[in-house]
Tab-separated table of C-alpha atoms in Angstrom:
chain	number	residue	atom	x	y	z
F	1	MET	CA	109.864	83.980	125.548
F	2	ASN	CA	109.336	85.278	129.024
F	3	THR	CA	106.835	88.003	129.929
F	4	SER	CA	104.662	88.623	132.945
F	5	ALA	CA	101.447	88.639	130.912
F	6	GLY	CA	100.766	84.896	130.615
F	7	ARG	CA	99.535	83.361	127.400
F	8	SER	CA	97.108	86.086	126.108
F	9	VAL	CA	94.772	83.430	124.809
F	10	ASP	CA	91.368	82.871	126.251
F	11	ALA	CA	91.243	79.512	127.984
F	12	ASP	CA	87.612	78.843	126.971
F	13	SER	CA	87.363	80.129	123.436
F	14	GLY	CA	91.024	79.628	122.398
F	15	GLN	CA	90.896	83.052	120.779
F	16	PRO	CA	93.726	85.534	121.340
F	17	PHE	CA	93.294	88.848	122.959
F	18	VAL	CA	95.694	91.805	123.521
F	19	GLU	CA	96.929	92.162	127.091
F	20	ALA	CA	98.802	95.116	128.697
F	21	LEU	CA	102.115	94.625	130.431
F	22	GLU	CA	105.055	96.619	131.575
F	23	ILE	CA	108.581	95.823	130.505
F	24	ALA	CA	111.503	96.949	132.761
F	25	ALA	CA	114.446	97.326	130.396
F	26	GLY	CA	117.645	99.374	130.380
F	27	GLY	CA	116.661	101.365	133.405
F	28	TRP	CA	113.291	102.339	131.973
F	29	VAL	CA	109.772	100.941	132.171
F	30	PHE	CA	107.933	100.541	128.885
F	31	SER	CA	104.205	100.101	128.511
F	32	ALA	CA	103.444	97.349	126.115
F	33	ARG	CA	100.761	95.170	124.525
F	34	VAL	CA	101.125	91.418	123.934
F	35	ALA	CA	99.116	88.654	122.326
F	36	GLY	CA	99.612	85.010	121.481
F	37	PRO	CA	100.935	81.865	123.159
F	38	ALA	CA	103.940	82.322	125.479
F	39	ASP	CA	105.839	79.663	123.693
F	40	GLY	CA	105.151	81.171	120.197
F	41	ARG	CA	107.872	82.410	117.911
F	42	PRO	CA	108.440	86.016	119.041
F	43	VAL	CA	107.619	89.070	116.933
F	44	LEU	CA	108.460	92.590	118.153
F	45	LEU	CA	106.605	95.594	116.592
F	46	LEU	CA	107.892	99.175	116.741
F	47	HIS	CA	105.332	102.017	116.238
F	48	GLY	CA	105.972	105.398	114.690
F	49	PHE	CA	105.133	109.028	115.253
F	50	PRO	CA	102.811	110.171	116.647
F	51	GLN	CA	101.232	106.885	117.596
F	52	THR	CA	101.636	104.159	120.203
F	53	SER	CA	101.722	100.394	120.354
F	54	ALA	CA	97.897	100.576	119.969
F	55	SER	CA	98.523	101.118	116.254
F	56	TRP	CA	99.563	97.434	115.936
F	57	THR	CA	96.380	95.932	117.472
F	58	ALA	CA	95.247	94.224	114.207
F	59	GLN	CA	98.750	92.754	113.708
F	60	LEU	CA	99.032	91.587	117.306
F	61	LEU	CA	95.762	89.589	116.954
F	62	ALA	CA	96.675	88.240	113.461
F	63	LEU	CA	100.084	87.141	114.643
F	64	ALA	CA	98.569	85.524	117.722
F	65	ARG	CA	96.040	83.606	115.679
F	66	ALA	CA	98.993	82.261	113.658
F	67	GLY	CA	100.692	81.071	116.828
F	68	HIS	CA	103.256	83.822	117.291
F	69	ARG	CA	103.976	85.680	120.500
F	70	ALA	CA	103.607	89.298	119.444
F	71	VAL	CA	104.782	92.233	121.504
F	72	ALA	CA	104.481	95.950	120.770
F	73	PHE	CA	105.805	98.492	123.233
F	74	ASP	CA	105.338	102.250	123.611
F	75	GLN	CA	108.787	103.517	122.722
F	76	ARG	CA	111.040	106.036	124.412
F	77	GLY	CA	109.143	109.230	125.034
F	78	TYR	CA	105.728	107.590	124.600
F	79	SER	CA	105.887	105.490	127.756
F	80	ALA	CA	105.585	107.576	130.875
F	81	GLY	CA	108.308	105.361	132.510
F	82	ALA	CA	110.715	106.020	129.673
F	83	ARG	CA	110.564	109.791	128.982
F	84	PRO	CA	113.923	111.455	129.629
F	85	PRO	CA	113.758	115.258	129.147
F	86	GLN	CA	117.066	115.675	127.328
F	87	GLU	CA	116.978	115.918	123.569
F	88	SER	CA	120.184	114.065	123.354
F	89	ALA	CA	118.581	111.044	124.976
F	90	TYR	CA	116.715	110.290	121.723
F	91	GLY	CA	119.593	109.589	119.403
F	92	ARG	CA	120.119	106.479	117.319
F	93	ASP	CA	122.174	104.551	119.832
F	94	ALA	CA	119.703	105.107	122.695
F	95	LEU	CA	116.686	103.961	120.524
F	96	VAL	CA	118.519	100.931	119.182
F	97	GLY	CA	119.589	100.201	122.783
F	98	ASP	CA	115.925	100.253	123.882
F	99	VAL	CA	115.069	97.557	121.375
F	100	LEU	CA	117.948	95.314	122.406
F	101	ALA	CA	117.098	95.931	126.131
F	102	VAL	CA	113.461	94.976	125.635
F	103	LEU	CA	114.492	91.760	123.773
F	104	ASP	CA	116.841	90.962	126.671
F	105	ALA	CA	114.149	91.643	129.249
F	106	LEU	CA	111.736	89.314	127.373
F	107	GLY	CA	114.380	86.571	127.182
F	108	VAL	CA	114.495	86.704	123.415
F	109	ASP	CA	117.741	86.012	121.597
F	110	ARG	CA	116.455	86.462	117.947
F	111	VAL	CA	113.201	87.963	116.858
F	112	ASP	CA	111.090	88.807	113.796
F	113	LEU	CA	111.196	92.569	113.894
F	114	VAL	CA	108.518	94.778	112.387
F	115	GLY	CA	108.506	98.610	112.262
F	116	HIS	CA	106.323	101.390	110.859
F	117	ASP	CA	107.244	105.029	110.198
F	118	TRP	CA	109.900	105.995	112.823
F	119	GLY	CA	109.624	102.433	114.008
F	120	GLY	CA	110.557	101.385	110.533
F	121	ALA	CA	113.534	103.717	110.447
F	122	LEU	CA	114.663	102.276	113.777
F	123	ALA	CA	114.119	98.674	112.497
F	124	TRP	CA	116.491	99.367	109.596
F	125	GLN	CA	119.066	100.567	112.083
F	126	VAL	CA	118.745	97.453	114.261
F	127	ALA	CA	118.974	95.200	111.220
F	128	GLY	CA	122.099	96.909	109.994
F	129	LEU	CA	123.888	97.172	113.300
F	130	HIS	CA	122.707	93.955	115.088
F	131	PRO	CA	121.703	91.411	112.452
F	132	GLU	CA	122.502	88.633	114.906
F	133	ARG	CA	119.381	89.562	116.830
F	134	LEU	CA	116.941	89.149	113.971
F	135	ARG	CA	115.309	86.284	112.160
F	136	THR	CA	113.425	88.462	109.665
F	137	LEU	CA	112.777	92.206	109.092
F	138	THR	CA	109.502	93.763	108.037
F	139	VAL	CA	109.447	97.521	107.432
F	140	VAL	CA	106.229	99.413	106.688
F	141	SER	CA	106.191	102.726	104.861
F	142	THR	CA	109.655	103.957	105.635
F	143	PRO	CA	112.365	103.404	102.893
F	144	HIS	CA	115.842	102.346	103.814
F	145	PRO	CA	117.597	105.497	105.182
F	146	LYS	CA	120.058	105.611	102.258
F	147	ALA	CA	117.268	105.222	99.742
F	148	LEU	CA	115.293	107.974	101.463
F	149	ALA	CA	118.332	110.315	101.528
F	150	SER	CA	118.910	109.623	97.806
F	151	ALA	CA	115.183	110.434	97.071
F	152	VAL	CA	115.527	113.697	99.015
F	153	ARG	CA	118.552	114.744	96.950
F	154	ASP	CA	116.677	113.968	93.717
F	155	GLU	CA	114.807	117.169	92.921
F	156	THR	CA	112.482	115.270	90.568
F	157	SER	CA	111.211	112.769	93.142
F	158	GLY	CA	109.086	115.188	95.223
F	159	GLN	CA	110.486	113.627	98.428
F	160	ARG	CA	111.963	116.934	99.540
F	161	ASP	CA	108.544	118.449	99.654
F	162	ARG	CA	107.057	115.396	101.374
F	163	SER	CA	109.762	115.636	104.095
F	164	ALA	CA	109.341	119.420	104.524
F	165	TYR	CA	107.378	118.897	107.795
F	166	ILE	CA	110.590	117.732	109.519
F	167	HIS	CA	111.846	121.291	109.634
F	168	LEU	CA	108.823	122.270	111.716
F	169	PHE	CA	109.168	119.247	113.962
F	170	ARG	CA	112.774	120.089	114.701
F	171	THR	CA	111.948	123.678	115.705
F	172	ARG	CA	111.878	123.651	119.535
F	173	GLY	CA	108.798	125.104	121.110
F	174	THR	CA	107.234	126.249	117.814
F	175	ALA	CA	106.390	122.671	116.855
F	176	GLU	CA	104.754	121.876	120.203
F	177	GLU	CA	102.623	125.009	119.991
F	178	ARG	CA	101.661	124.463	116.364
F	179	LEU	CA	100.703	120.786	116.838
F	180	LEU	CA	98.553	121.374	119.936
F	181	ALA	CA	96.972	124.640	118.869
F	182	ASP	CA	93.168	124.773	118.345
F	183	ASP	CA	92.601	121.492	120.154
F	184	ALA	CA	95.438	119.785	118.292
F	185	ALA	CA	94.003	120.625	114.868
F	186	TYR	CA	97.270	119.822	113.099
F	187	LEU	CA	97.359	116.345	114.578
F	188	ARG	CA	93.673	115.720	114.108
F	189	ALA	CA	94.086	116.525	110.453
F	190	ALA	CA	96.895	114.018	110.236
F	191	PHE	CA	94.684	111.364	111.870
F	192	ALA	CA	91.632	112.237	109.781
F	193	THR	CA	91.387	108.812	108.134
F	194	LEU	CA	91.613	106.952	111.420
F	195	PRO	CA	88.728	106.058	113.679
F	196	SER	CA	88.117	108.936	116.070
F	197	GLU	CA	88.711	106.691	119.067
F	198	SER	CA	92.173	105.872	117.768
F	199	ALA	CA	93.018	109.590	117.221
F	200	GLU	CA	91.792	110.413	120.854
F	201	ARG	CA	93.928	107.553	122.273
F	202	TYR	CA	97.027	108.954	120.648
F	203	LEU	CA	96.298	112.530	121.517
F	204	ALA	CA	95.772	111.591	125.174
F	205	VAL	CA	99.296	110.271	125.334
F	206	LEU	CA	100.830	113.273	123.469
F	207	ARG	CA	99.163	115.605	125.959
F	208	GLU	CA	100.883	113.965	128.945
F	209	PRO	CA	103.544	116.164	130.529
F	210	GLY	CA	106.666	116.167	128.266
F	211	ALA	CA	105.290	113.543	125.879
F	212	LEU	CA	105.019	115.635	122.706
F	213	THR	CA	108.471	117.163	123.167
F	214	ALA	CA	109.805	113.686	123.750
F	215	ALA	CA	108.243	112.406	120.599
F	216	LEU	CA	109.562	115.390	118.587
F	217	ASN	CA	112.964	114.808	120.046
F	218	TRP	CA	113.264	111.805	117.792
F	219	TYR	CA	113.476	114.282	114.905
F	220	ARG	CA	115.655	116.802	116.785
F	221	ALA	CA	118.247	114.172	117.620
F	222	ILE	CA	118.711	113.044	114.009
F	223	ASP	CA	122.408	112.706	113.078
F	224	PRO	CA	122.867	112.261	109.318
F	225	ARG	CA	126.259	110.757	109.947
F	226	THR	CA	124.651	107.558	111.265
F	227	LEU	CA	123.347	106.830	107.775
F	228	ARG	CA	126.850	105.884	106.776
F	229	GLU	CA	127.214	103.534	109.735
F	230	ILE	CA	124.343	101.161	108.751
F	231	GLY	CA	125.703	97.788	107.800
F	232	GLU	CA	124.485	95.846	104.796
F	233	ILE	CA	121.077	94.345	105.291
F	234	ASP	CA	121.474	90.591	105.025
F	235	THR	CA	118.377	89.725	107.019
F	236	PRO	CA	115.354	88.368	104.959
F	237	THR	CA	113.375	91.568	104.444
F	238	LEU	CA	109.764	92.518	103.567
F	239	TYR	CA	109.222	96.180	102.704
F	240	VAL	CA	105.638	97.338	102.493
F	241	TRP	CA	104.665	100.640	100.943
F	242	SER	CA	101.298	102.171	100.210
F	243	ASP	CA	100.694	104.314	97.104
F	244	ARG	CA	98.739	107.090	98.959
F	245	ASP	CA	101.454	107.744	101.512
F	246	THR	CA	102.040	111.494	101.672
F	247	ALA	CA	105.227	111.160	103.784
F	248	PHE	CA	107.190	108.617	101.601
F	249	GLY	CA	107.109	108.634	97.846
F	250	ARG	CA	107.691	106.017	95.249
F	251	ALA	CA	111.318	107.017	94.572
F	252	GLY	CA	112.590	106.083	97.976
F	253	ALA	CA	110.361	103.023	98.093
F	254	GLU	CA	111.723	101.586	94.854
F	255	ALA	CA	115.228	102.472	95.633
F	256	THR	CA	115.192	100.470	98.858
F	257	ALA	CA	115.838	97.192	97.010
F	258	ALA	CA	119.343	98.269	96.270
F	259	ALA	CA	120.067	98.635	99.984
F	260	VAL	CA	119.198	95.025	100.889
F	261	ALA	CA	121.745	92.369	100.039
F	262	GLY	CA	119.698	89.418	101.503
F	263	PRO	CA	116.343	88.012	100.414
F	264	TYR	CA	114.027	90.868	99.679
F	265	ARG	CA	110.397	91.408	98.760
F	266	PHE	CA	108.637	94.638	98.001
F	267	GLU	CA	104.904	94.715	98.554
F	268	GLU	CA	102.815	97.712	97.300
F	269	ILE	CA	99.431	98.297	98.816
F	270	THR	CA	97.163	100.397	96.647
F	271	GLY	CA	94.542	102.851	97.822
F	272	VAL	CA	95.902	103.123	101.365
F	273	ASP	CA	97.477	106.159	103.042
F	274	HIS	CA	100.398	106.339	105.536
F	275	TRP	CA	98.593	104.628	108.347
F	276	VAL	CA	99.047	101.112	106.913
F	277	PRO	CA	98.881	98.984	110.170
F	278	GLU	CA	95.293	100.320	110.614
F	279	ASN	CA	93.984	101.358	107.281
F	280	GLY	CA	95.722	98.593	105.302
F	281	ALA	CA	95.572	95.911	108.068
F	282	GLN	CA	94.257	93.033	105.988
F	283	ALA	CA	96.836	93.448	103.173
F	284	LEU	CA	99.681	94.043	105.619
F	285	ASN	CA	98.699	91.036	107.748
F	286	THR	CA	98.622	88.742	104.699
F	287	ALA	CA	102.050	89.912	103.496
F	288	LEU	CA	103.606	89.759	106.984
F	289	LEU	CA	102.311	86.282	107.818
F	290	ALA	CA	103.471	84.992	104.391
F	291	HIS	CA	106.908	86.511	105.014
F	292	LEU	CA	107.271	84.888	108.428
F	293	ALA	CA	105.984	81.530	107.052
F	294	GLU	CA	108.559	81.663	104.190
F	295	PHE	CA	111.431	82.120	106.596
F	296	ALA	CA	110.049	79.948	109.411
F	297	ASP	CA	113.442	78.245	109.697
F	298	ALA	CA	115.443	81.416	109.755
């Protein structure tokens, strides 16, 4: 695995640390974080809305300590060097293309892919459309798209109410104004259970010119027809869901098993909200490392 960031392991203590790097891929420049030995088995982590690769810090370090080469990048719209203004530039094919381009830029043929929230939705797409690029799949919080759609249609599941915020996010102009009003009170409320320094880090990115609109364009470019184009998931899959997630309910989480044809494991984390990589780090790290170890020869 080739990156410009070296080994990301302290030569004296032998302990891993997270290092910043830039990845030129697909005509864009993505800001990224990397940890672990350069010759470690590669793991790529995809963040969600409205966060950045910083949300994966605990996982980057845990993976590095286990000998993996872990990379998380600020995705399209979140990296200043990959922020096209057109709403159409945030469709499924462009986002999947970014993942493949980053892998190519890193010299990685097959990877262990991990995604949370929107990163999880994207990870499902990559696994369905390009299974040849994956060793394993780990999705955090986000049900398989077909399972989520089924839950939304089920009036008894409560998922329609949980997903109601998407209507706001898809409303051009109004969403930006609402989310940033009163010193970003809406976003601060969403981040209430995170450390204040984490919230400030994410807000600083979203306040960059064009960044919030770009992040919201992920929602505005949704094409429901792409749900029917996802291939069967044969990749060994770990799906992690937390029981206090206000965005994704139990119905979609439990229905996800039916969408995976290959080896599948469902891990429920209790007492944790939507921000699993940070607020449920220990449980997630344990499950993730066990999954990678189980399929070490994949």
